CSV table of C-alpha atoms in Angstrom, one decimal:
chain,number,residue,atom,x,y,z
A,30,UNK,CA,15.8,23.0,24.6
A,31,UNK,CA,18.7,22.9,22.0
A,32,UNK,CA,21.9,21.2,22.9
A,33,UNK,CA,24.9,23.5,23.8
A,34,UNK,CA,27.5,21.9,21.6
A,35,UNK,CA,30.7,23.3,23.6
A,36,UNK,CA,29.4,21.7,26.8
A,37,UNK,CA,29.1,18.3,25.3
A,38,UNK,CA,32.4,18.3,23.4
A,39,UNK,CA,31.2,18.3,19.8
A,40,UNK,CA,32.6,20.7,17.4
A,41,UNK,CA,30.2,23.0,15.4
A,42,UNK,CA,31.8,21.7,12.2
A,43,UNK,CA,30.8,18.0,13.1
A,44,UNK,CA,27.2,19.0,13.8
A,45,UNK,CA,26.9,21.0,10.7
A,46,UNK,CA,28.5,18.4,8.4
A,47,UNK,CA,25.9,15.8,9.7
A,48,UNK,CA,23.1,18.4,9.7
A,49,UNK,CA,22.0,17.4,13.2
A,50,UNK,CA,18.6,19.1,14.1
A,51,UNK,CA,18.2,20.7,17.5
A,52,UNK,CA,17.8,18.4,20.3
A,53,UNK,CA,15.1,18.3,22.9
A,54,UNK,CA,17.1,18.1,26.1
A,55,UNK,CA,20.5,17.7,27.4
A,56,UNK,CA,22.2,14.2,26.6
A,57,UNK,CA,22.0,11.6,29.3
A,58,UNK,CA,25.1,10.5,31.2
A,59,UNK,CA,27.1,7.7,29.4
A,60,UNK,CA,26.1,4.2,30.7
A,61,UNK,CA,26.0,0.9,29.1
A,62,UNK,CA,23.3,-1.5,27.9
A,63,UNK,CA,19.7,-1.7,26.8
A,64,UNK,CA,17.1,-0.7,29.3
A,65,UNK,CA,14.4,-3.2,28.8
A,66,UNK,CA,11.9,-1.6,30.9
A,67,UNK,CA,11.9,1.8,29.4
A,68,UNK,CA,13.2,0.8,26.0
A,69,UNK,CA,16.2,3.1,26.2
A,70,UNK,CA,19.5,2.5,24.4
A,71,UNK,CA,22.6,3.6,26.2
A,72,UNK,CA,26.3,2.9,25.4
A,73,UNK,CA,29.7,3.4,26.6
A,74,UNK,CA,31.8,4.6,23.6
A,75,UNK,CA,32.9,7.7,21.8
A,76,UNK,CA,31.3,10.9,21.8
A,77,UNK,CA,29.8,10.6,18.5
A,78,UNK,CA,28.5,7.2,19.6
A,79,UNK,CA,26.8,8.8,22.6
A,80,UNK,CA,25.1,11.4,20.4
A,81,UNK,CA,23.9,8.7,18.0
A,82,UNK,CA,22.3,6.7,20.9
A,83,UNK,CA,20.8,9.9,22.4
A,84,UNK,CA,19.4,10.9,19.1
A,85,UNK,CA,17.9,7.4,18.7
A,86,UNK,CA,16.3,7.7,22.2
A,87,UNK,CA,14.9,11.0,21.4
A,88,UNK,CA,13.4,9.7,18.3
A,89,UNK,CA,12.1,6.6,20.1
A,90,UNK,CA,10.0,8.9,22.4
A,91,UNK,CA,8.1,10.3,19.5
A,92,UNK,CA,8.2,6.8,17.6
A,93,UNK,CA,6.0,5.2,20.5
A,94,UNK,CA,3.4,8.2,20.9
A,95,UNK,CA,0.7,6.2,19.2
A,96,UNK,CA,2.0,2.7,20.1
A,97,UNK,CA,2.1,0.6,23.3
A,98,UNK,CA,5.2,1.4,25.2
A,99,UNK,CA,6.4,-2.4,25.0
A,100,UNK,CA,9.0,-4.1,23.0
A,101,UNK,CA,9.2,-7.2,20.8
A,102,UNK,CA,12.3,-8.7,19.4
A,103,UNK,CA,15.0,-6.3,18.5
A,104,UNK,CA,13.5,-3.5,16.6
A,105,UNK,CA,10.2,-5.2,16.1
A,106,UNK,CA,7.6,-3.5,18.5
A,107,UNK,CA,4.6,-5.3,19.7
A,108,UNK,CA,1.4,-3.5,18.7
A,109,UNK,CA,2.3,-0.4,16.9
A,110,UNK,CA,-1.3,0.7,16.5
A,111,UNK,CA,-3.1,3.9,17.3
A,112,UNK,CA,-5.7,2.0,19.1
A,113,UNK,CA,-7.3,-1.5,19.5
A,114,UNK,CA,-10.5,-0.3,17.4
A,115,UNK,CA,-10.7,-0.8,13.6
A,116,UNK,CA,-8.5,1.6,11.7
A,117,UNK,CA,-7.8,2.4,8.0
A,118,UNK,CA,-4.7,0.3,8.0
A,119,UNK,CA,-6.5,-2.9,9.2
A,120,UNK,CA,-9.2,-2.2,6.9
A,121,UNK,CA,-6.9,-2.0,3.8
A,122,UNK,CA,-4.9,-5.0,4.9
A,123,UNK,CA,-8.0,-7.1,5.1
A,124,UNK,CA,-9.1,-6.1,1.5
A,125,UNK,CA,-5.8,-7.8,0.2
A,126,UNK,CA,-4.1,-11.1,0.3
A,127,UNK,CA,-0.6,-12.5,0.6
A,128,UNK,CA,1.0,-14.0,-2.5
A,129,UNK,CA,4.3,-15.7,-2.3
A,130,UNK,CA,6.8,-15.1,-5.0
A,131,UNK,CA,10.6,-14.9,-5.5
A,132,UNK,CA,12.7,-17.4,-3.7
A,133,UNK,CA,14.7,-16.2,-0.7
A,134,UNK,CA,18.4,-16.5,-1.7
A,135,UNK,CA,19.9,-16.0,1.8
A,136,UNK,CA,21.8,-18.4,4.1
A,137,UNK,CA,18.8,-19.3,6.3
A,138,UNK,CA,20.3,-17.4,9.1
A,139,UNK,CA,18.0,-15.3,11.4
A,140,UNK,CA,18.2,-11.6,10.1
A,141,UNK,CA,19.7,-8.9,12.5
A,142,UNK,CA,19.4,-5.3,12.2
A,143,UNK,CA,22.5,-3.5,10.7
A,144,UNK,CA,23.3,-1.2,13.6
A,145,UNK,CA,23.2,-3.1,16.8
A,146,UNK,CA,22.9,-6.8,15.8
A,147,UNK,CA,19.4,-7.2,17.3
A,148,UNK,CA,17.2,-9.9,16.1
A,149,UNK,CA,14.6,-8.9,13.7
A,150,UNK,CA,11.0,-9.8,13.4
A,151,UNK,CA,9.5,-12.8,11.2
A,152,UNK,CA,9.0,-10.3,8.2
A,153,UNK,CA,12.7,-9.8,8.1
A,154,UNK,CA,13.9,-13.4,8.1
A,155,UNK,CA,15.7,-15.3,5.4
A,156,UNK,CA,13.8,-18.6,6.2
A,157,UNK,CA,14.7,-20.4,3.0
A,158,UNK,CA,11.0,-20.2,1.9
A,159,UNK,CA,9.5,-17.6,-0.6
A,160,UNK,CA,8.9,-13.8,-0.1
A,161,UNK,CA,5.5,-12.9,0.9
A,162,UNK,CA,3.9,-9.9,-1.1
A,163,UNK,CA,0.9,-8.0,-0.1
A,164,UNK,CA,-1.5,-7.7,-3.2
A,165,UNK,CA,-4.9,-6.2,-3.8
A,166,UNK,CA,-7.2,-6.9,-6.6
A,167,UNK,CA,-10.4,-5.1,-7.9
A,168,UNK,CA,-12.7,-6.1,-10.7
A,169,UNK,CA,-13.5,-9.5,-12.4
A,170,UNK,CA,-10.6,-11.8,-13.2
A,171,UNK,CA,-12.3,-12.5,-16.5
A,172,UNK,CA,-11.5,-8.9,-17.5
A,173,UNK,CA,-8.2,-7.7,-19.0
A,174,UNK,CA,-5.6,-7.3,-16.4
A,175,UNK,CA,-4.0,-4.0,-15.2
A,176,UNK,CA,-1.0,-4.1,-13.0
A,177,UNK,CA,-0.5,-1.1,-10.8
A,178,UNK,CA,3.1,-0.7,-9.5
A,179,UNK,CA,3.9,2.1,-6.9
A,180,UNK,CA,6.8,4.3,-6.8
A,181,UNK,CA,9.6,5.0,-4.2
A,182,UNK,CA,8.8,5.3,-1.6
A,183,UNK,CA,5.1,4.5,-1.3
A,184,UNK,CA,2.6,1.6,-1.3
A,185,UNK,CA,-0.1,0.0,-3.2
A,186,UNK,CA,-2.5,2.2,-1.1
A,187,UNK,CA,-1.4,5.1,-3.4
A,188,UNK,CA,-3.8,3.6,-6.0
A,189,UNK,CA,-6.8,3.3,-3.8
A,190,UNK,CA,-8.8,5.8,-5.9
A,191,UNK,CA,-7.7,4.3,-9.1
A,192,UNK,CA,-8.7,0.7,-8.3
A,193,UNK,CA,-12.5,1.3,-8.2
A,194,UNK,CA,-12.4,3.3,-11.5
A,195,UNK,CA,-10.5,0.4,-13.3
A,196,UNK,CA,-12.5,-2.4,-11.8
A,197,UNK,CA,-15.5,-1.7,-13.9
A,198,UNK,CA,-14.0,-3.1,-16.9
A,199,UNK,CA,-10.6,-4.5,-15.9
A,200,UNK,CA,-9.0,-6.8,-13.4
A,201,UNK,CA,-6.9,-4.3,-11.6
A,202,UNK,CA,-4.0,-5.6,-9.3
A,203,UNK,CA,-1.6,-3.6,-7.1
A,204,UNK,CA,1.1,-4.8,-4.8
A,205,UNK,CA,3.7,-3.5,-2.3
A,206,UNK,CA,7.4,-4.0,-3.3
A,207,UNK,CA,9.6,-6.0,-1.0
A,208,UNK,CA,10.6,-3.5,1.7
A,209,UNK,CA,7.4,-1.5,1.7
A,210,UNK,CA,3.8,-1.4,2.9
A,211,UNK,CA,2.7,-4.9,4.1
A,212,UNK,CA,5.1,-7.1,2.1
A,213,UNK,CA,8.1,-8.7,3.6
A,214,UNK,CA,11.0,-6.4,4.5
A,215,UNK,CA,14.1,-8.6,4.4
A,216,UNK,CA,17.4,-7.1,5.7
A,217,UNK,CA,20.4,-6.7,3.3
A,218,UNK,CA,22.6,-9.7,3.3
A,219,UNK,CA,19.6,-12.1,4.4
A,220,UNK,CA,17.9,-12.8,1.0
A,221,UNK,CA,17.4,-9.5,-0.6
A,222,UNK,CA,19.8,-6.5,-1.1
A,223,UNK,CA,17.5,-4.1,-2.9
A,224,UNK,CA,19.5,-3.7,-6.0
A,225,UNK,CA,17.6,-2.6,-9.1
A,226,UNK,CA,18.4,-5.9,-10.8
A,227,UNK,CA,16.9,-7.9,-7.9
A,228,UNK,CA,13.7,-5.7,-8.2
A,229,UNK,CA,13.5,-6.7,-12.0
A,230,UNK,CA,13.8,-10.3,-11.3
A,231,UNK,CA,11.4,-10.3,-8.3
A,232,UNK,CA,8.8,-8.4,-10.5
A,233,UNK,CA,8.9,-11.3,-13.1
A,234,UNK,CA,8.3,-13.8,-10.2
A,235,UNK,CA,5.2,-11.7,-9.1
A,236,UNK,CA,3.7,-11.6,-12.5
A,237,UNK,CA,4.2,-15.3,-13.1
A,238,UNK,CA,2.7,-16.1,-9.6
A,239,UNK,CA,-0.3,-13.8,-10.4
A,240,UNK,CA,-0.6,-16.0,-13.6
A,241,UNK,CA,-0.9,-12.8,-15.9
A,242,UNK,CA,0.0,-13.8,-19.4
A,243,UNK,CA,-0.8,-10.4,-21.2
A,244,UNK,CA,-1.0,-7.3,-19.1
A,245,UNK,CA,-1.1,-3.6,-19.2
A,246,UNK,CA,1.3,-2.0,-16.6
A,247,UNK,CA,1.1,1.3,-14.9
A,248,UNK,CA,4.2,2.4,-12.9
A,249,UNK,CA,4.8,5.6,-10.9
A,250,UNK,CA,8.1,7.4,-10.3
A,251,UNK,CA,11.6,5.9,-9.4
A,252,UNK,CA,10.6,2.3,-10.0
A,253,UNK,CA,9.9,3.1,-13.7
A,254,UNK,CA,13.4,2.0,-14.9
A,255,UNK,CA,13.0,-1.4,-13.2
A,256,UNK,CA,9.7,-1.9,-15.0
A,257,UNK,CA,11.0,-0.9,-18.4
A,258,UNK,CA,13.9,-3.0,-18.0
A,259,UNK,CA,11.5,-6.0,-17.2
A,260,UNK,CA,9.3,-5.1,-20.2
A,261,UNK,CA,12.3,-4.9,-22.5
A,262,UNK,CA,12.7,-8.7,-22.1
A,263,UNK,CA,9.0,-9.5,-22.1
A,264,UNK,CA,7.5,-7.3,-24.7
A,265,UNK,CA,5.2,-10.1,-25.8
A,266,UNK,CA,3.5,-9.9,-22.5
A,267,UNK,CA,2.8,-6.3,-22.3
A,268,UNK,CA,-0.2,-4.7,-23.9
A,269,UNK,CA,0.2,-1.2,-22.7
A,270,UNK,CA,3.0,0.7,-20.6
A,271,UNK,CA,2.0,3.8,-18.7
A,272,UNK,CA,4.6,5.7,-16.9
A,273,UNK,CA,3.4,8.2,-14.2
A,274,UNK,CA,6.2,10.9,-13.7
A,275,UNK,CA,9.2,8.7,-14.4
A,276,UNK,CA,12.8,9.9,-14.2
A,277,UNK,CA,13.4,10.6,-17.9
A,278,UNK,CA,16.1,12.9,-18.3
A,279,UNK,CA,19.8,13.4,-17.2
A,280,UNK,CA,18.7,15.8,-14.6
A,281,UNK,CA,16.4,13.2,-13.0
A,282,UNK,CA,19.3,10.8,-12.2
A,283,UNK,CA,19.9,12.2,-8.9
A,284,UNK,CA,17.5,11.5,-5.9
A,285,UNK,CA,15.9,14.7,-4.3
A,286,UNK,CA,17.4,15.7,-0.8
A,287,UNK,CA,14.2,14.4,0.9
A,288,UNK,CA,15.1,10.9,-0.2
A,289,UNK,CA,18.8,10.8,-0.3
A,290,UNK,CA,19.0,11.8,3.3
A,291,UNK,CA,18.0,8.4,4.2
A,292,UNK,CA,21.3,7.0,3.0
A,293,UNK,CA,23.4,9.4,5.1
A,294,UNK,CA,25.7,8.2,7.8
A,295,UNK,CA,23.9,8.6,11.3
A,296,UNK,CA,20.9,10.6,10.2
A,297,UNK,CA,19.9,7.9,7.6
A,298,UNK,CA,19.4,5.4,10.4
A,299,UNK,CA,17.7,8.1,12.6
A,300,UNK,CA,15.3,9.4,10.0
A,301,UNK,CA,14.4,6.1,8.3
A,302,UNK,CA,12.7,5.0,11.7
A,303,UNK,CA,10.7,8.1,11.9
A,304,UNK,CA,7.2,7.3,10.6
A,305,UNK,CA,6.4,11.1,9.9
A,306,UNK,CA,9.7,11.5,8.1
A,307,UNK,CA,9.7,8.2,6.2
A,308,UNK,CA,6.1,8.4,5.1
A,309,UNK,CA,4.4,11.8,5.6
A,310,UNK,CA,7.1,14.1,4.5
A,311,UNK,CA,8.3,12.2,1.5
A,312,UNK,CA,4.8,12.0,0.2
A,313,UNK,CA,3.8,15.6,0.9
A,314,UNK,CA,7.1,17.1,-0.2
A,315,UNK,CA,6.9,16.0,-3.7
A,316,UNK,CA,4.0,18.0,-4.9
A,317,UNK,CA,0.6,19.6,-3.7
A,318,UNK,CA,-0.6,16.4,-2.0
A,319,UNK,CA,-2.2,17.0,1.4
A,320,UNK,CA,-2.2,13.9,3.6
A,321,UNK,CA,-5.4,13.0,5.4
A,322,UNK,CA,-5.0,11.5,8.9
A,323,UNK,CA,-6.8,8.2,7.9
A,324,UNK,CA,-4.3,7.8,4.9
A,325,UNK,CA,-1.5,8.6,7.2
A,326,UNK,CA,-2.3,5.9,9.5
A,327,UNK,CA,-1.9,3.3,6.7
A,328,UNK,CA,1.4,4.8,5.5
A,329,UNK,CA,2.8,4.9,8.9
A,330,UNK,CA,1.8,1.5,10.0
A,331,UNK,CA,4.7,-0.5,8.8
A,332,UNK,CA,7.2,2.1,10.5
A,333,UNK,CA,5.3,1.8,13.7
A,334,UNK,CA,5.2,-2.0,13.9
A,335,UNK,CA,8.9,-2.8,13.0
A,336,UNK,CA,12.2,-1.3,12.4
A,337,UNK,CA,12.6,-3.4,9.4
A,338,UNK,CA,10.6,-0.9,7.3
A,339,UNK,CA,13.2,1.9,8.0
A,340,UNK,CA,16.2,-0.4,7.4
A,341,UNK,CA,14.7,-1.5,4.2
A,342,UNK,CA,14.1,2.2,3.3
A,343,UNK,CA,17.6,3.1,3.8
A,344,UNK,CA,19.0,0.0,1.9
A,345,UNK,CA,16.9,0.8,-1.2
A,346,UNK,CA,17.9,4.5,-1.0
A,347,UNK,CA,21.6,3.5,-1.1
A,348,UNK,CA,20.9,1.3,-4.0
A,349,UNK,CA,19.0,4.0,-5.9
A,350,UNK,CA,21.7,6.6,-5.4
A,351,UNK,CA,24.2,4.2,-6.6
A,352,UNK,CA,22.3,2.8,-9.7
A,353,UNK,CA,19.8,5.4,-10.6
A,354,UNK,CA,21.9,7.2,-13.2
A,355,UNK,CA,22.7,4.0,-15.1
A,356,UNK,CA,19.1,2.9,-14.8
A,357,UNK,CA,17.7,6.2,-16.2
A,358,UNK,CA,20.2,6.0,-19.1
A,359,UNK,CA,19.3,2.3,-19.8
A,360,UNK,CA,15.6,3.2,-19.6
A,361,UNK,CA,16.0,6.0,-22.1
A,362,UNK,CA,17.9,3.8,-24.5
A,363,UNK,CA,15.2,1.2,-24.3
A,364,UNK,CA,12.3,3.7,-24.9
A,365,UNK,CA,14.1,5.3,-27.7
A,366,UNK,CA,15.1,2.1,-29.5
A,367,UNK,CA,13.4,1.3,-32.7
A,368,UNK,CA,13.1,-2.3,-31.5
A,369,UNK,CA,10.7,-1.1,-28.7
A,370,UNK,CA,7.1,-2.2,-29.7
A,371,UNK,CA,5.2,-1.7,-26.5
A,372,UNK,CA,2.7,1.1,-26.7
A,373,UNK,CA,4.0,3.5,-24.2
A,374,UNK,CA,2.3,6.6,-22.7
A,375,UNK,CA,3.7,9.1,-20.2
A,376,UNK,CA,1.6,11.0,-17.8
A,377,UNK,CA,3.1,14.0,-16.2
A,378,UNK,CA,2.1,15.8,-13.0
A,379,UNK,CA,3.0,19.4,-13.9
A,380,UNK,CA,3.5,20.3,-10.0
A,381,UNK,CA,6.2,17.7,-9.4
A,382,UNK,CA,8.7,19.1,-6.9
A,383,UNK,CA,11.2,16.5,-7.4
A,384,UNK,CA,11.6,15.9,-11.2
A,385,UNK,CA,11.8,18.9,-13.6
A,386,UNK,CA,9.5,19.0,-16.6
A,387,UNK,CA,12.2,20.4,-18.8
A,388,UNK,CA,13.3,17.9,-21.3
A,389,UNK,CA,10.3,15.6,-20.8
A,390,UNK,CA,8.3,16.9,-23.8
A,391,UNK,CA,11.3,16.8,-26.1
A,392,UNK,CA,12.0,13.2,-25.1
A,393,UNK,CA,8.6,12.1,-25.7
A,394,UNK,CA,8.6,13.8,-29.2
A,395,UNK,CA,11.8,12.3,-30.2
A,396,UNK,CA,10.8,8.8,-29.1
A,397,UNK,CA,7.5,9.0,-30.4
A,398,UNK,CA,5.6,8.3,-27.0
A,399,UNK,CA,2.3,10.0,-26.1
A,400,UNK,CA,2.5,12.6,-23.4
A,401,UNK,CA,-0.5,13.5,-21.2
A,402,UNK,CA,-0.2,16.5,-18.8
A,403,UNK,CA,-2.0,16.7,-15.5
A,404,UNK,CA,-1.6,20.4,-14.5
A,405,UNK,CA,-2.9,20.0,-10.8
A,406,UNK,CA,-0.8,16.8,-10.0
A,407,UNK,CA,2.5,16.5,-8.5
A,408,UNK,CA,5.2,13.5,-8.4
A,409,UNK,CA,2.7,11.0,-7.1
A,410,UNK,CA,-0.1,11.8,-9.4
A,411,UNK,CA,-2.2,9.0,-8.2
A,412,UNK,CA,-2.5,10.7,-4.8
A,413,UNK,CA,-3.2,14.1,-6.1
A,414,UNK,CA,-5.6,13.2,-8.9
A,415,UNK,CA,-6.6,9.5,-8.4
A,416,UNK,CA,-10.0,9.5,-10.1
A,417,UNK,CA,-8.6,11.4,-13.1
A,418,UNK,CA,-5.8,9.0,-13.4
A,419,UNK,CA,-8.0,6.1,-13.3
A,420,UNK,CA,-10.0,7.6,-16.1
A,421,UNK,CA,-6.8,8.3,-18.0
A,422,UNK,CA,-5.7,4.7,-17.7
A,423,UNK,CA,-8.9,3.3,-18.9
A,424,UNK,CA,-9.1,5.5,-21.9
A,425,UNK,CA,-5.5,4.6,-22.9
A,426,UNK,CA,-6.2,0.9,-22.7
A,427,UNK,CA,-9.4,1.3,-24.4
A,428,UNK,CA,-8.0,3.4,-27.3
A,429,UNK,CA,-4.9,1.2,-27.8
A,430,UNK,CA,-7.1,-1.9,-28.0
């Protein structure tokens, strides 16, 4: 049942300004505290504060549909599984390993969530140690290495169809960025603030930890500027650079509404805690990709087990909105510079709903980079055409060598 705005003292302009969706039931009376038994947040505050808590409680009812109704510390929920039986998320995690890279630069204090100040789980702590990254490898380590870097927001899991193709002749490695998948998800202010420069520095740490001296790098989407900036300072280490639907033009320097909503006041905190909106919707709204339930179970798992995934998503969205324009301009400059010597190929899914193809062909022509078009793929090309992308990557490396 939709909320009757007049009966709850909210103006229609405030509701419209914050794009509040229809609510499921009338808001509860104002009380104070955290109901530990039922996991319901209530507060005694302003009208907007009441609506915030009510929206969170409505979301929480959906959030725990497939998880045990029991709570861990703060926003970290115990369990968060669909069942106790083996599932695709467990199977994927068991195939990988944890690599420690990039020193935690925080104060060593226990991390707290940015909304209510509740204690976060161990994956969100600034312990004075080194961050943990989830990595998955395929193929013999004696073969030439290929590093597969996922886009925003996604996981290494997006390359699941690419890894077997490359493993025949290459040592393929994929990892989850900090804040995503099964890697650590530090809270802003507790060791990692999700700035694009921090991602560049942390990438260098991961590559050094993996002991990769000469590598071909594949990167998808909005993390392309991060990788290009890293490569500009380490050209001697890069055999090939393959960009999958990167933001290349001035029109690309703005996040689509599907992503930018996570940075909004009120709605950002709400939506980034919704597994369906934070994983399913962002992946399926960017192109023709149709998500299977087994795949959805892997993408949703981080959001089901801890609120830290959502807070990290909000933090990187804010950082992207703030720095994307300068990063895209910097990337364009690097790729167009005569000093750029890395063999670069751009693969473009023609059915990308986020990034317009207009201007991409012209940029590749002027900068003299090879362009490969994938007519049936969208923004996340490795999801839409995984096997084809794997074959393309292998042929590019083989041709350039």
